[in-house]
Amino acid sequence: MTGKEARERKLKEIREIAAGWGKIISQEAFPNGPGLDVSLADMEEMAMAASRALVQGAVEAMTDSQSERFGDEVPCPICGKMCPLKTVRRPMVVRGGDAAINEPVGHCPKCRRDFFPAAAGVEG
Ligand SMILES: [Zn+2]
């Protein structure tokens, strides 16, 4: 199986799981089923609120997990000195919603500069 096929298979699995969550959201929004006074626009509004929250939760969980891979210290890209990392919360617009990304940022006291290891593709 190629990487592309594996990715397509994973996306199919995720779509099936999310479609099941859509049914759960439907039951949560209208426990007795939507009445005849409920418009398609009302249903869409519930579904879109859930979709945006799903995007936010998933993107934040994945980016948090990724930023933890950098550990507590990374080398300065200029002088190589090991520098402590902190995270800066950055609100972002992502496809299908908004998310607050916790971006790792290092500060080198010697070079007196901040650097972003995620942007540089450096992994500690
Ligand atoms: Zn430095």
PDB file of C-alpha atoms and ligand atoms in Angstrom:
ATOM      1  CA  MET A   1       0.000   0.000   0.000  1.00  0.00           C
ATOM      2  CA  THR A   2       1.346   3.407  -0.926  1.00  0.00           C
ATOM      3  CA  GLY A   3       1.386   6.343   1.437  1.00  0.00           C
ATOM      4  CA  LYS A   4      -1.389   7.920  -0.607  1.00  0.00           C
ATOM      5  CA  GLU A   5      -3.601   4.805  -0.340  1.00  0.00           C
ATOM      6  CA  ALA A   6      -2.983   4.576   3.402  1.00  0.00           C
ATOM      7  CA  ARG A   7      -3.907   8.240   3.743  1.00  0.00           C
ATOM      8  CA  GLU A   8      -7.106   7.758   1.695  1.00  0.00           C
ATOM      9  CA  ARG A   9      -8.054   4.746   3.826  1.00  0.00           C
ATOM     10  CA  LYS A  10      -7.468   6.736   7.029  1.00  0.00           C
ATOM     11  CA  LEU A  11      -9.540   9.658   5.689  1.00  0.00           C
ATOM     12  CA  LYS A  12     -12.385   7.247   4.830  1.00  0.00           C
ATOM     13  CA  GLU A  13     -12.305   5.808   8.369  1.00  0.00           C
ATOM     14  CA  ILE A  14     -12.337   9.286   9.885  1.00  0.00           C
ATOM     15  CA  ARG A  15     -15.283  10.371   7.676  1.00  0.00           C
ATOM     16  CA  GLU A  16     -17.269   7.305   8.796  1.00  0.00           C
ATOM     17  CA  ILE A  17     -16.537   8.001  12.471  1.00  0.00           C
ATOM     18  CA  ALA A  18     -17.453  11.691  12.083  1.00  0.00           C
ATOM     19  CA  ALA A  19     -20.691  10.808  10.251  1.00  0.00           C
ATOM     20  CA  GLY A  20     -21.623   8.710  13.295  1.00  0.00           C
ATOM     21  CA  TRP A  21     -20.904  11.706  15.521  1.00  0.00           C
ATOM     22  CA  GLY A  22     -23.239  13.706  13.286  1.00  0.00           C
ATOM     23  CA  LYS A  23     -26.040  11.318  14.229  1.00  0.00           C
ATOM     24  CA  ILE A  24     -25.188  11.801  17.910  1.00  0.00           C
ATOM     25  CA  ILE A  25     -25.278  15.607  17.443  1.00  0.00           C
ATOM     26  CA  SER A  26     -28.694  15.261  15.790  1.00  0.00           C
ATOM     27  CA  GLN A  27     -30.030  13.347  18.799  1.00  0.00           C
ATOM     28  CA  GLU A  28     -28.458  15.883  21.159  1.00  0.00           C
ATOM     29  CA  ALA A  29     -29.921  18.859  19.281  1.00  0.00           C
ATOM     30  CA  PHE A  30     -33.406  17.347  18.939  1.00  0.00           C
ATOM     31  CA  PRO A  31     -33.884  14.501  21.462  1.00  0.00           C
ATOM     32  CA  ASN A  32     -37.397  13.796  20.129  1.00  0.00           C
ATOM     33  CA  GLY A  33     -36.418  14.382  16.517  1.00  0.00           C
ATOM     34  CA  PRO A  34     -36.764  17.753  14.798  1.00  0.00           C
ATOM     35  CA  GLY A  35     -40.330  19.023  14.685  1.00  0.00           C
ATOM     36  CA  LEU A  36     -41.961  20.087  11.450  1.00  0.00           C
ATOM     37  CA  ASP A  37     -41.266  23.710  12.423  1.00  0.00           C
ATOM     38  CA  VAL A  38     -37.496  23.076  12.271  1.00  0.00           C
ATOM     39  CA  SER A  39     -36.063  24.339   8.994  1.00  0.00           C
ATOM     40  CA  LEU A  40     -33.141  22.923   7.080  1.00  0.00           C
ATOM     41  CA  ALA A  41     -31.288  26.158   7.955  1.00  0.00           C
ATOM     42  CA  ASP A  42     -31.829  25.409  11.678  1.00  0.00           C
ATOM     43  CA  MET A  43     -30.456  21.890  11.203  1.00  0.00           C
ATOM     44  CA  GLU A  44     -27.509  23.264   9.254  1.00  0.00           C
ATOM     45  CA  GLU A  45     -26.756  25.744  12.038  1.00  0.00           C
ATOM     46  CA  MET A  46     -26.524  22.899  14.600  1.00  0.00           C
ATOM     47  CA  ALA A  47     -24.360  20.829  12.264  1.00  0.00           C
ATOM     48  CA  MET A  48     -22.022  23.737  11.469  1.00  0.00           C
ATOM     49  CA  ALA A  49     -21.570  24.597  15.158  1.00  0.00           C
ATOM     50  CA  ALA A  50     -20.597  20.961  15.776  1.00  0.00           C
ATOM     51  CA  SER A  51     -18.334  20.907  12.728  1.00  0.00           C
ATOM     52  CA  ARG A  52     -16.442  24.035  13.786  1.00  0.00           C
ATOM     53  CA  ALA A  53     -16.014  22.699  17.322  1.00  0.00           C
ATOM     54  CA  LEU A  54     -14.794  19.373  15.906  1.00  0.00           C
ATOM     55  CA  VAL A  55     -12.190  21.130  13.731  1.00  0.00           C
ATOM     56  CA  GLN A  56     -11.068  23.218  16.704  1.00  0.00           C
ATOM     57  CA  GLY A  57     -10.759  20.242  19.052  1.00  0.00           C
ATOM     58  CA  ALA A  58      -8.944  18.061  16.522  1.00  0.00           C
ATOM     59  CA  VAL A  59      -6.508  20.737  15.300  1.00  0.00           C
ATOM     60  CA  GLU A  60      -5.664  21.856  18.836  1.00  0.00           C
ATOM     61  CA  ALA A  61      -5.091  18.261  20.005  1.00  0.00           C
ATOM     62  CA  MET A  62      -2.852  17.467  17.026  1.00  0.00           C
ATOM     63  CA  THR A  63      -0.798  20.677  17.225  1.00  0.00           C
ATOM     64  CA  ASP A  64      -0.419  20.346  21.022  1.00  0.00           C
ATOM     65  CA  SER A  65       0.820  16.802  20.584  1.00  0.00           C
ATOM     66  CA  GLN A  66       3.247  17.929  17.880  1.00  0.00           C
ATOM     67  CA  SER A  67       4.618  20.839  19.918  1.00  0.00           C
ATOM     68  CA  GLU A  68       5.303  18.477  22.845  1.00  0.00           C
ATOM     69  CA  ARG A  69       7.766  16.631  20.596  1.00  0.00           C
ATOM     70  CA  PHE A  70      10.167  19.550  20.811  1.00  0.00           C
ATOM     71  CA  GLY A  71      10.737  18.927  24.518  1.00  0.00           C
ATOM     72  CA  ASP A  72      11.852  21.607  26.968  1.00  0.00           C
ATOM     73  CA  GLU A  73      14.939  22.851  25.142  1.00  0.00           C
ATOM     74  CA  VAL A  74      16.116  23.254  21.549  1.00  0.00           C
ATOM     75  CA  PRO A  75      19.365  24.535  20.050  1.00  0.00           C
ATOM     76  CA  CYS A  76      19.451  28.153  18.875  1.00  0.00           C
ATOM     77  CA  PRO A  77      19.527  28.137  15.050  1.00  0.00           C
ATOM     78  CA  ILE A  78      22.283  30.802  15.097  1.00  0.00           C
ATOM     79  CA  CYS A  79      24.748  29.803  17.842  1.00  0.00           C
ATOM     80  CA  GLY A  80      23.601  26.279  18.775  1.00  0.00           C
ATOM     81  CA  LYS A  81      23.204  27.055  22.495  1.00  0.00           C
ATOM     82  CA  MET A  82      20.424  24.973  24.105  1.00  0.00           C
ATOM     83  CA  CYS A  83      17.583  27.362  24.919  1.00  0.00           C
ATOM     84  CA  PRO A  84      14.413  26.834  26.951  1.00  0.00           C
ATOM     85  CA  LEU A  85      11.153  26.609  25.026  1.00  0.00           C
ATOM     86  CA  LYS A  86       7.891  28.146  26.056  1.00  0.00           C
ATOM     87  CA  THR A  87       4.631  28.107  24.157  1.00  0.00           C
ATOM     88  CA  VAL A  88       2.711  31.081  22.847  1.00  0.00           C
ATOM     89  CA  ARG A  89      -1.017  30.711  22.294  1.00  0.00           C
ATOM     90  CA  ARG A  90      -1.846  31.893  18.802  1.00  0.00           C
ATOM     91  CA  PRO A  91      -5.457  32.132  17.627  1.00  0.00           C
ATOM     92  CA  MET A  92      -5.703  31.047  13.997  1.00  0.00           C
ATOM     93  CA  VAL A  93      -8.326  30.632  11.322  1.00  0.00           C
ATOM     94  CA  VAL A  94      -8.057  27.132   9.891  1.00  0.00           C
ATOM     95  CA  ARG A  95     -10.116  25.448   7.180  1.00  0.00           C
ATOM     96  CA  GLY A  96     -13.549  24.814   8.664  1.00  0.00           C
ATOM     97  CA  GLY A  97     -13.103  26.787  11.865  1.00  0.00           C
ATOM     98  CA  ASP A  98     -10.842  28.548  14.331  1.00  0.00           C
ATOM     99  CA  ALA A  99      -8.201  27.070  16.595  1.00  0.00           C
ATOM    100  CA  ALA A 100      -5.773  28.336  19.212  1.00  0.00           C
ATOM    101  CA  ILE A 101      -2.382  26.888  18.401  1.00  0.00           C
ATOM    102  CA  ASN A 102       0.166  26.558  21.213  1.00  0.00           C
ATOM    103  CA  GLU A 103       3.276  27.402  19.256  1.00  0.00           C
ATOM    104  CA  PRO A 104       6.691  26.581  20.742  1.00  0.00           C
ATOM    105  CA  VAL A 105       9.020  29.578  20.864  1.00  0.00           C
ATOM    106  CA  GLY A 106      12.624  29.603  22.009  1.00  0.00           C
ATOM    107  CA  HIS A 107      14.593  32.577  23.253  1.00  0.00           C
ATOM    108  CA  CYS A 108      18.372  32.684  22.967  1.00  0.00           C
ATOM    109  CA  PRO A 109      19.805  35.008  25.659  1.00  0.00           C
ATOM    110  CA  LYS A 110      23.176  35.074  23.868  1.00  0.00           C
ATOM    111  CA  CYS A 111      21.803  36.112  20.444  1.00  0.00           C
ATOM    112  CA  ARG A 112      18.936  38.039  22.063  1.00  0.00           C
ATOM    113  CA  ARG A 113      16.390  36.671  19.658  1.00  0.00           C
ATOM    114  CA  ASP A 114      13.278  34.544  19.638  1.00  0.00           C
ATOM    115  CA  PHE A 115      12.986  31.630  17.248  1.00  0.00           C
ATOM    116  CA  PHE A 116      10.235  29.251  16.235  1.00  0.00           C
ATOM    117  CA  PRO A 117      11.478  25.669  15.935  1.00  0.00           C
ATOM    118  CA  ALA A 118       8.186  24.486  14.362  1.00  0.00           C
ATOM    119  CA  ALA A 119       8.616  26.919  11.459  1.00  0.00           C
ATOM    120  CA  ALA A 120      12.222  25.845  10.941  1.00  0.00           C
ATOM    121  CA  GLY A 121      11.344  22.160  10.882  1.00  0.00           C
ATOM    122  CA  VAL A 122      13.868  21.529  13.676  1.00  0.00           C
ATOM    123  CA  GLU A 123      13.043  18.599  15.910  1.00  0.00           C
ATOM    124  CA  GLY A 124      14.706  18.323  19.298  1.00  0.00           C
TER     125      GLY A 124
HETATM  126 ZN    ZN B   1      21.877  31.912  19.941  1.00  0.00          ZN
END
